[in-house]
Short mmCIF file of C-alpha atoms in Angstrom, two decimals:
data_model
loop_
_atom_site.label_atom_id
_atom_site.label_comp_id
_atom_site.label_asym_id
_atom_site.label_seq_id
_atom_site.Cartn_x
_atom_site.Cartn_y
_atom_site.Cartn_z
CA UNK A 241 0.00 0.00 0.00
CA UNK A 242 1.28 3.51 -0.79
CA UNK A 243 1.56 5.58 1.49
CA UNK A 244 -0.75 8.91 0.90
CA UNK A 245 0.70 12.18 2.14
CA UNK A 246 -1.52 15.26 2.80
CA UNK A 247 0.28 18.84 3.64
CA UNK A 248 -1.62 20.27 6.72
CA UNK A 249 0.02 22.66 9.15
CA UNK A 250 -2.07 22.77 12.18
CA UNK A 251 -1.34 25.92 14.74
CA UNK A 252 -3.36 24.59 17.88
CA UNK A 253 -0.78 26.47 19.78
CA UNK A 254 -0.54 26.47 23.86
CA UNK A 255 2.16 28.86 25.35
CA UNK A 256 3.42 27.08 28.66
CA UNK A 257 6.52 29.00 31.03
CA UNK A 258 9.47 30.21 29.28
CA UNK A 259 12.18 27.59 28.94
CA UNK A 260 15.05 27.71 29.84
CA UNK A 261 17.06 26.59 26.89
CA UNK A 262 19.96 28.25 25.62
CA UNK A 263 20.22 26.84 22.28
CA UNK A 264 21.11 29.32 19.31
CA UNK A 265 18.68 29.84 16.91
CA UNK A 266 19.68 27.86 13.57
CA UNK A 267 20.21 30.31 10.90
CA UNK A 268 17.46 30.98 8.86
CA UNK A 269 16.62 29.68 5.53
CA UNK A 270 16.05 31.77 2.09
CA UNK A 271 12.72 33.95 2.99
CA UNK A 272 9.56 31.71 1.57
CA UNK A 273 7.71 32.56 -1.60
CA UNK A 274 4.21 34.25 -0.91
CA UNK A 275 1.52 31.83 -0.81
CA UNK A 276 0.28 31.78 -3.56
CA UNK A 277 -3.01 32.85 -4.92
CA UNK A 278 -27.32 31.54 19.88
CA UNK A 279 -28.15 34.55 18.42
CA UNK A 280 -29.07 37.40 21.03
CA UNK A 281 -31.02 40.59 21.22
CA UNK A 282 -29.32 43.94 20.92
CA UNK A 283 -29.78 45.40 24.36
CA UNK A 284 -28.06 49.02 22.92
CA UNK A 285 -28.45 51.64 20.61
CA UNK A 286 -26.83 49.95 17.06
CA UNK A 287 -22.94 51.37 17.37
CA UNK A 288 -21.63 52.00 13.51
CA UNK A 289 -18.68 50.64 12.79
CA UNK A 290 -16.34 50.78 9.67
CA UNK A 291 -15.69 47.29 8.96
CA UNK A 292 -12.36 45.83 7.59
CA UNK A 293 -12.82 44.04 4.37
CA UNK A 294 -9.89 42.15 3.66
CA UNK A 295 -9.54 40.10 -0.09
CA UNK A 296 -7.81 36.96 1.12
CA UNK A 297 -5.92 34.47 -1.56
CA UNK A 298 -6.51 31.27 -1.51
CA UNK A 299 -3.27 28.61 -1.71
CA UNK A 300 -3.83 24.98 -3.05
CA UNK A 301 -4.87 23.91 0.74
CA UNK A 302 -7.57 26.62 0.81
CA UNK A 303 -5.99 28.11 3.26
CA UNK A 304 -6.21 31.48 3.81
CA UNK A 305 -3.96 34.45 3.89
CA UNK A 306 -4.13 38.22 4.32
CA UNK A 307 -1.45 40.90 3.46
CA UNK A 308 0.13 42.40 7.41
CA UNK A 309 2.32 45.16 7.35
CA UNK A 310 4.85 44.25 10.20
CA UNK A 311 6.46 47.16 12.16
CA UNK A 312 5.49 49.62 9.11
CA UNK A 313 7.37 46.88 6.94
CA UNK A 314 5.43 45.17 4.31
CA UNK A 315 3.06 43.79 3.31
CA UNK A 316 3.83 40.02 3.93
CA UNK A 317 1.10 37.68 3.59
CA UNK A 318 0.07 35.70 6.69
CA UNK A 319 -2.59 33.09 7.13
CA UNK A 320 -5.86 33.26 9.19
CA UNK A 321 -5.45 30.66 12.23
CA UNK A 322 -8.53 30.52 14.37
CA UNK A 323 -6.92 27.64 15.94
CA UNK A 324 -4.11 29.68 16.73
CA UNK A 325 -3.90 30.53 20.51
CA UNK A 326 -0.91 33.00 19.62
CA UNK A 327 0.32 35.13 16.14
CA UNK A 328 3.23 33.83 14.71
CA UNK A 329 6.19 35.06 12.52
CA UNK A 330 8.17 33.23 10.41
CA UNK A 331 12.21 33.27 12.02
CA UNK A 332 13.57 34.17 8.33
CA UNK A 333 11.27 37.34 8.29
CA UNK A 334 12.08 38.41 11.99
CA UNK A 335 15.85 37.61 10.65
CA UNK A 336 15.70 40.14 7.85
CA UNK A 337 13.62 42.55 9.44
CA UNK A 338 16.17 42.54 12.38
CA UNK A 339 13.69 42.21 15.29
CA UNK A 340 14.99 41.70 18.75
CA UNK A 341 14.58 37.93 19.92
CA UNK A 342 13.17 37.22 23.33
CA UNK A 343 12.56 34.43 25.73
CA UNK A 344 12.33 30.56 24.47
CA UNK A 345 8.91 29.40 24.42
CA UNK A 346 7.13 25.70 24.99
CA UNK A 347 4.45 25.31 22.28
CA UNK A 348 2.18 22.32 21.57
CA UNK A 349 1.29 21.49 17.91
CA UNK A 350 -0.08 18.59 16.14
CA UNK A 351 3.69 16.82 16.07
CA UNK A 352 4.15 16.82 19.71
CA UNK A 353 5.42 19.82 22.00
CA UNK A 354 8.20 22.40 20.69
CA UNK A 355 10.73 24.94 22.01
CA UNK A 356 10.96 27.63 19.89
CA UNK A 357 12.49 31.40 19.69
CA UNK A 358 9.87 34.64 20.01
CA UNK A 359 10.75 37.86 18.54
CA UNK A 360 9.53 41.01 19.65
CA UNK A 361 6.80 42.37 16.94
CA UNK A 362 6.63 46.36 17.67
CA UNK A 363 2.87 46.57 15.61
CA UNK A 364 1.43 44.19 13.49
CA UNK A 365 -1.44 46.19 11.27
CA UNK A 366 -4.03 44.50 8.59
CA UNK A 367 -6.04 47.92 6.87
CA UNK A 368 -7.61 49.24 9.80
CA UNK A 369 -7.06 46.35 12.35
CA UNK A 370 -4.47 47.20 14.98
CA UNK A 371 -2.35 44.81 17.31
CA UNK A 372 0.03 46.19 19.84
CA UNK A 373 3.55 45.40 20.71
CA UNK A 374 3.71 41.30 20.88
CA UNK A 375 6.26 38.25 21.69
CA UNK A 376 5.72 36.86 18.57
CA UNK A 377 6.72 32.44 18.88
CA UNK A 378 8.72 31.98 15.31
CA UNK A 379 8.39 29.04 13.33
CA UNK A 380 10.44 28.12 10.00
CA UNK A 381 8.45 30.11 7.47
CA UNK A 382 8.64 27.14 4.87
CA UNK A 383 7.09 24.97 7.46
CA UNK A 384 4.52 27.70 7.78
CA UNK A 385 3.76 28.14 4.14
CA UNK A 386 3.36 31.86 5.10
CA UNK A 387 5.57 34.68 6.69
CA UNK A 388 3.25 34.49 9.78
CA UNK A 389 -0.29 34.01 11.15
CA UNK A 390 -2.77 35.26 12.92
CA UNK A 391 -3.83 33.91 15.86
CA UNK A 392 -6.67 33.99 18.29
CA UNK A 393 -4.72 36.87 20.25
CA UNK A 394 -6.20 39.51 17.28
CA UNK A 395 -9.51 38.16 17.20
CA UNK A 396 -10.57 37.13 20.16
CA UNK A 397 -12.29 40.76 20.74
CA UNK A 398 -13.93 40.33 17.22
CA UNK A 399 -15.92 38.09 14.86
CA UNK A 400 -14.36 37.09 10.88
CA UNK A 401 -16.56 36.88 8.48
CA UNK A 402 -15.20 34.62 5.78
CA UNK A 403 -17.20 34.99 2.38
CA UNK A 404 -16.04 31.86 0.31
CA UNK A 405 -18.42 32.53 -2.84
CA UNK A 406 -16.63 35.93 -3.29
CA UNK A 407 -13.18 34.76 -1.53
CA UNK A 408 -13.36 37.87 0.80
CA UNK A 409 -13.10 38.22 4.30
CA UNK A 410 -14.73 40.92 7.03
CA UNK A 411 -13.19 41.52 10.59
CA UNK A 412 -15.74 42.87 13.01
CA UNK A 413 -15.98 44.67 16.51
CA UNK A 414 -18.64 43.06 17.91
CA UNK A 415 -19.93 43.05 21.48
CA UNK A 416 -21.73 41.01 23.39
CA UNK A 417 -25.45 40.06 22.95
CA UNK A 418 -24.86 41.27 19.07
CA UNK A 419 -26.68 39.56 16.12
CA UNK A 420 -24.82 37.48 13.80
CA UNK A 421 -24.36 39.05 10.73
CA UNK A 422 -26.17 35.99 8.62
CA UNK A 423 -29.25 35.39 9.03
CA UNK A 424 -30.34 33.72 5.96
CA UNK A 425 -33.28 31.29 6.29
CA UNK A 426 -30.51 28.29 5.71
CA UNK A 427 -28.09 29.42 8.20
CA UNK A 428 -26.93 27.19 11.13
CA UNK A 429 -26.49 28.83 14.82
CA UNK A 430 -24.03 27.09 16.64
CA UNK A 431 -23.05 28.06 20.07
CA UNK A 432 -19.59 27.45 21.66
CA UNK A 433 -17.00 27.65 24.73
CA UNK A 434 -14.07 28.83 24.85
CA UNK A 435 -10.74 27.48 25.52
CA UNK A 436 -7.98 29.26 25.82
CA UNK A 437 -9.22 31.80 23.01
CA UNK A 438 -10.62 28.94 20.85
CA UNK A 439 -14.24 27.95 20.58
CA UNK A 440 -15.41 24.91 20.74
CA UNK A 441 -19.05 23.56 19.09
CA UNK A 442 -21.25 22.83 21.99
CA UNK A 443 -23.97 20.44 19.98
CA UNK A 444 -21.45 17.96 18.01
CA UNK A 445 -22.46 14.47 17.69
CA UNK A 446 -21.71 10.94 16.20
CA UNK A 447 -24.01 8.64 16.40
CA UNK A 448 -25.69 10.07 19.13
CA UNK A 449 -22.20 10.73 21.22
CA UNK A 450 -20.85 13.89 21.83
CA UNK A 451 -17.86 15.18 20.12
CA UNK A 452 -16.09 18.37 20.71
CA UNK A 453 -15.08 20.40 17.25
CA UNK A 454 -13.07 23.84 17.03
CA UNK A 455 -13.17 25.50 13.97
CA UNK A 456 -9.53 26.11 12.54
CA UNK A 457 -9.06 28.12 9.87
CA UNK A 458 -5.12 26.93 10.01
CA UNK A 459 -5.55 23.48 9.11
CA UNK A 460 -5.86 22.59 5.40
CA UNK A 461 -7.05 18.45 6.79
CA UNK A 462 -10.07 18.17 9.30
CA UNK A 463 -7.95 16.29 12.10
CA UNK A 464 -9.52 14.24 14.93
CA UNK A 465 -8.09 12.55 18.34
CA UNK A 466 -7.65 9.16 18.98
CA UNK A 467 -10.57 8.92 20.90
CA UNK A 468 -12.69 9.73 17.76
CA UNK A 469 -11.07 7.23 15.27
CA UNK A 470 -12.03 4.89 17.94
CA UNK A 471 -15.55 6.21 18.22
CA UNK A 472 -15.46 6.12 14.43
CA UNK A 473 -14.05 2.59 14.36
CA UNK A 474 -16.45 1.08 16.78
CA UNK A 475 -19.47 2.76 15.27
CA UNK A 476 -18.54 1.74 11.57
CA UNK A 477 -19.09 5.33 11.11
CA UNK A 478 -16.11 5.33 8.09
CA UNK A 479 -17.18 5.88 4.50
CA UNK A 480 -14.25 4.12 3.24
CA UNK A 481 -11.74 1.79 5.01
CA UNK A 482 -8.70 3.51 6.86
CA UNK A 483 -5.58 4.36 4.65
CA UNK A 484 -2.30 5.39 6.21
CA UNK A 485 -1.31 9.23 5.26
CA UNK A 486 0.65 11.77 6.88
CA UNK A 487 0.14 15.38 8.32
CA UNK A 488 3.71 17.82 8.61
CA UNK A 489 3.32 20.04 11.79
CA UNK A 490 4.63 23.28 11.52
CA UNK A 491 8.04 21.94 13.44
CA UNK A 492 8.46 20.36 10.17
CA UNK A 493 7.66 17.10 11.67
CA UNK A 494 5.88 14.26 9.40
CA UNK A 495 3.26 13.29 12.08
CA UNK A 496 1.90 9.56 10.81
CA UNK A 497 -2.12 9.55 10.48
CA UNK A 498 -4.93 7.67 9.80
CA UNK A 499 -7.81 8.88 6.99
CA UNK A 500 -10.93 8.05 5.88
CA UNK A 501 -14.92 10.14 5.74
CA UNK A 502 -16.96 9.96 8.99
CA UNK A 503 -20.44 9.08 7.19
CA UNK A 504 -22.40 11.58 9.58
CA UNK A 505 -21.27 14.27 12.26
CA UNK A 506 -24.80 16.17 13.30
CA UNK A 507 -23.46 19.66 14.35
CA UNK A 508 -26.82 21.47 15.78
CA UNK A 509 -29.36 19.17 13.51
CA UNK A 510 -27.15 20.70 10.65
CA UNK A 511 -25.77 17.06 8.95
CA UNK A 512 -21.99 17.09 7.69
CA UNK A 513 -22.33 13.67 5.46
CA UNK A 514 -19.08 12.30 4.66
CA UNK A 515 -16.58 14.65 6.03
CA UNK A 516 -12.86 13.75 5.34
CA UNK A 517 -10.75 13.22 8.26
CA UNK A 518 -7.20 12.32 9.61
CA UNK A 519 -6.86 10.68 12.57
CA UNK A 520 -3.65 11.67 14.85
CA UNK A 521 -2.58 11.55 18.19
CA UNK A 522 -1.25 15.08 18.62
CA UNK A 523 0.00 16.75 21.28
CA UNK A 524 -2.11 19.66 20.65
CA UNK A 525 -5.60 17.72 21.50
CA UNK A 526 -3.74 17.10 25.21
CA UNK A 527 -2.85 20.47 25.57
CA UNK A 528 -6.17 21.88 25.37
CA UNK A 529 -7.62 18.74 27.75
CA UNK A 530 -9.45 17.19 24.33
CA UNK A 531 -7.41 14.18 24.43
CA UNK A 532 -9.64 11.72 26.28
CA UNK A 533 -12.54 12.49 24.52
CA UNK A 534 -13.31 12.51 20.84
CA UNK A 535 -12.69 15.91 19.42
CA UNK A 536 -11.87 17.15 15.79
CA UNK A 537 -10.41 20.31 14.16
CA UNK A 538 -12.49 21.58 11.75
CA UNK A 539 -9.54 22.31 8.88
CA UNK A 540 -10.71 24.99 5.59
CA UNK A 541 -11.10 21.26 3.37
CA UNK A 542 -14.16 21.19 5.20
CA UNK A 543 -15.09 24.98 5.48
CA UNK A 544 -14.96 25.82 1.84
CA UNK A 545 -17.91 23.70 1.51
CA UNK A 546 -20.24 26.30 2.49
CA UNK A 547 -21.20 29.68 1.57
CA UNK A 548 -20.14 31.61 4.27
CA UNK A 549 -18.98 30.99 7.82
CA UNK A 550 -18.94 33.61 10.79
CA UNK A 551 -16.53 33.32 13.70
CA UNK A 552 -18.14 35.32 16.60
CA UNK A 553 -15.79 35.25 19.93
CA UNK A 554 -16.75 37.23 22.19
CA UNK A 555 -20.69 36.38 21.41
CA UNK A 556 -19.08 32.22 21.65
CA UNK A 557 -20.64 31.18 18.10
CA UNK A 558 -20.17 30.14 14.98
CA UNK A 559 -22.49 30.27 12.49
CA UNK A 560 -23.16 28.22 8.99
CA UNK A 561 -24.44 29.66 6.05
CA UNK A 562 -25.42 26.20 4.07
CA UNK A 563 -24.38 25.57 -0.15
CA UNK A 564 -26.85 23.59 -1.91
CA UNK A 565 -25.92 19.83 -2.04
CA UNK A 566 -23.31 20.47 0.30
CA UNK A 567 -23.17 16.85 1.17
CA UNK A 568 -22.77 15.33 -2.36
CA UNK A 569 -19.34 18.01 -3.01
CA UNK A 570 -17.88 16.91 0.42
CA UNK A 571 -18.65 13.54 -1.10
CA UNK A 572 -16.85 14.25 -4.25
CA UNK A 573 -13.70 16.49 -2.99
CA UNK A 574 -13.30 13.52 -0.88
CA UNK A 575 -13.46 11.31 -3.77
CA UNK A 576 -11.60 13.27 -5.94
CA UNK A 577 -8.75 13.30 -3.01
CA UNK A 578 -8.33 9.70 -2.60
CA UNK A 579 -7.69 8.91 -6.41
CA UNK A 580 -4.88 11.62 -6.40
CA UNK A 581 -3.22 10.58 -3.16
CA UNK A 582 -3.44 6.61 -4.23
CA UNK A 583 -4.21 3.88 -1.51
#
């Protein structure tokens, strides 16, 4: 059996204490390419606000990225991580652009847990969207496929707006009790928790069992636990049988995976049918206490499919804006993936 190999840089990112490593930072590598192309009532007077509409490109994992002008330097294209607990630069960019390095940090990713350099970022800016001086954790940028990304740090005061039909995105203030922005008659509500600046679907379910999903606009793959290829496994819940693959972390570890489509996730009576998924045992799912139970990361292979999708964090929701047939294309990307990738 060949083995299939799927690119998918997950950023579910946990910052632990500084360590205490004294390491030099390898030099860094030739700068990378760009990337290529429960609702609530309004309890105040309306507040108008200007919003930022961003274009974002599209690279071949549907991932998205956004031009950042860093320290009035720029613009360098970063991605969109709402799985992100922290914005990240890539080390070649803070090289060239000469920015002070600060304390190691301990990070957790999909390959297992990291130490890695920060660099102090003086501004970031994105149009009119604004974040302060930050210790920025710096990852290889060709690992990254970008020179940076942004994490839940800028949005967790705000709510994205990512338009896939016209490949645009809007970034909101928003406060709490505030309507969602879609409200079409096909639109699916779902609240959420947070943890630590993530949020997580409250009303996930496989075959009647609970499942905890975070939307991550980082992840090219949909990636589940352990726990939920087991769940899968036991409930014959998998489209097709399991094929080996492999997911690179943004360490530039190969992580080894499991895939195959989960016939039916039912995500607030709204059915995902035959939703492509990984299967890892990443370090990631412990750090945010989702490794006992089954959880998934809801990567942008899976996004795309719909119209629209609206990241609310302060207001803890996420909201759907349904395609037509959206269940026969995730059938038919998934299709369409297998015969490339071989089994």
């Amino acid at each position: 059996m060949t083995q299939a190999t799927q690119r998918s840089v997950l950023f579910a990112l946990l910052l632990a204490a500084p360590a205490l490593v004294g390491a030099t930072p390898a030099p860094p590598d030739p700068a990378p390419a760009a990337t290529p192309a429960a609702t609530g009532e309004v309890i105040a007077p309306p507040v108008v606000v200007v919003p930022f509409i961003e274009p974002f490109d599209l690279d071949a994992s549907r991932r998205m990225s956004v031009k950042v002008m860093v320290g009035g330097k720029g613009p360098f294209s970063f991605l969109v991580d709402t799985g992100a607990e922290r914005t990240v630069i890539a080390r070649e960019l803070a090289e060239r652009l000469g920015l002070a390095e600060g304390a190691k940090l301990r990070l957790a990713t999909i390959g297992g847990s990291a130490t890695v350099p920060s660099y102090r970022v003086a501004a970031l800016q994105m149009a009119k969207l604004h974040l302060a001086s930050v210790d920025a954790p710096a990852f290889f940028g060709r690992h990254i496929g970008a020179a940076g990304l942004i994490g839940v740090d800028m949005l967790e005061e705000r709510r994205v707006l990512i338009d896939f039909r016209k490949e645009s995105m809007q970034i909101l203030e928003t406060r709490r009790r505030a309507q969602p922005i879609i409200r079409d008659d096909d639109a699916i509500v779902v609240t959420a928790r947070n943890s630590a600046g993530r949020l997580i679907l409250s009303d996930a379910r496989l075959n009647g069992k609970r499942i905890d999903v975070i939307v991550d606009t980082g992840a090219q793959t949909s990636v589940g636990n352990m726990a939920l290829q087991r769940l899968v496994a036991s409930k014959r819940a998998n489209r097709f049988p399991f094929t080996e693959t492999i997911l690179d972390a943004v360490t530039g570890e190969s992580v080894p995976a499991m895939q195959t489509a989960i016939r039916r996730i039912v995500i607030n009576g709204m059915d995902v049918n035959d939703l492509p998924v990984a299967f890892a045992d990443g370090q990631a799912f412990r750090a945010l206490g989702l490794h006992e139970r089954p959880a998934l990361l809801l990567g942008m292979d899976s996004l795309s499919l719909f119209d629209r999708v609206e990241i609310d964090f302060p207001n803890k929701r996420v909201v759907f804006d349904l395609p037509d047939e959206a269940s026969r294309k995730a059938g038919q990307r998934f299709a369409a993936n297998m015969a490339t990738q071989g089994s």
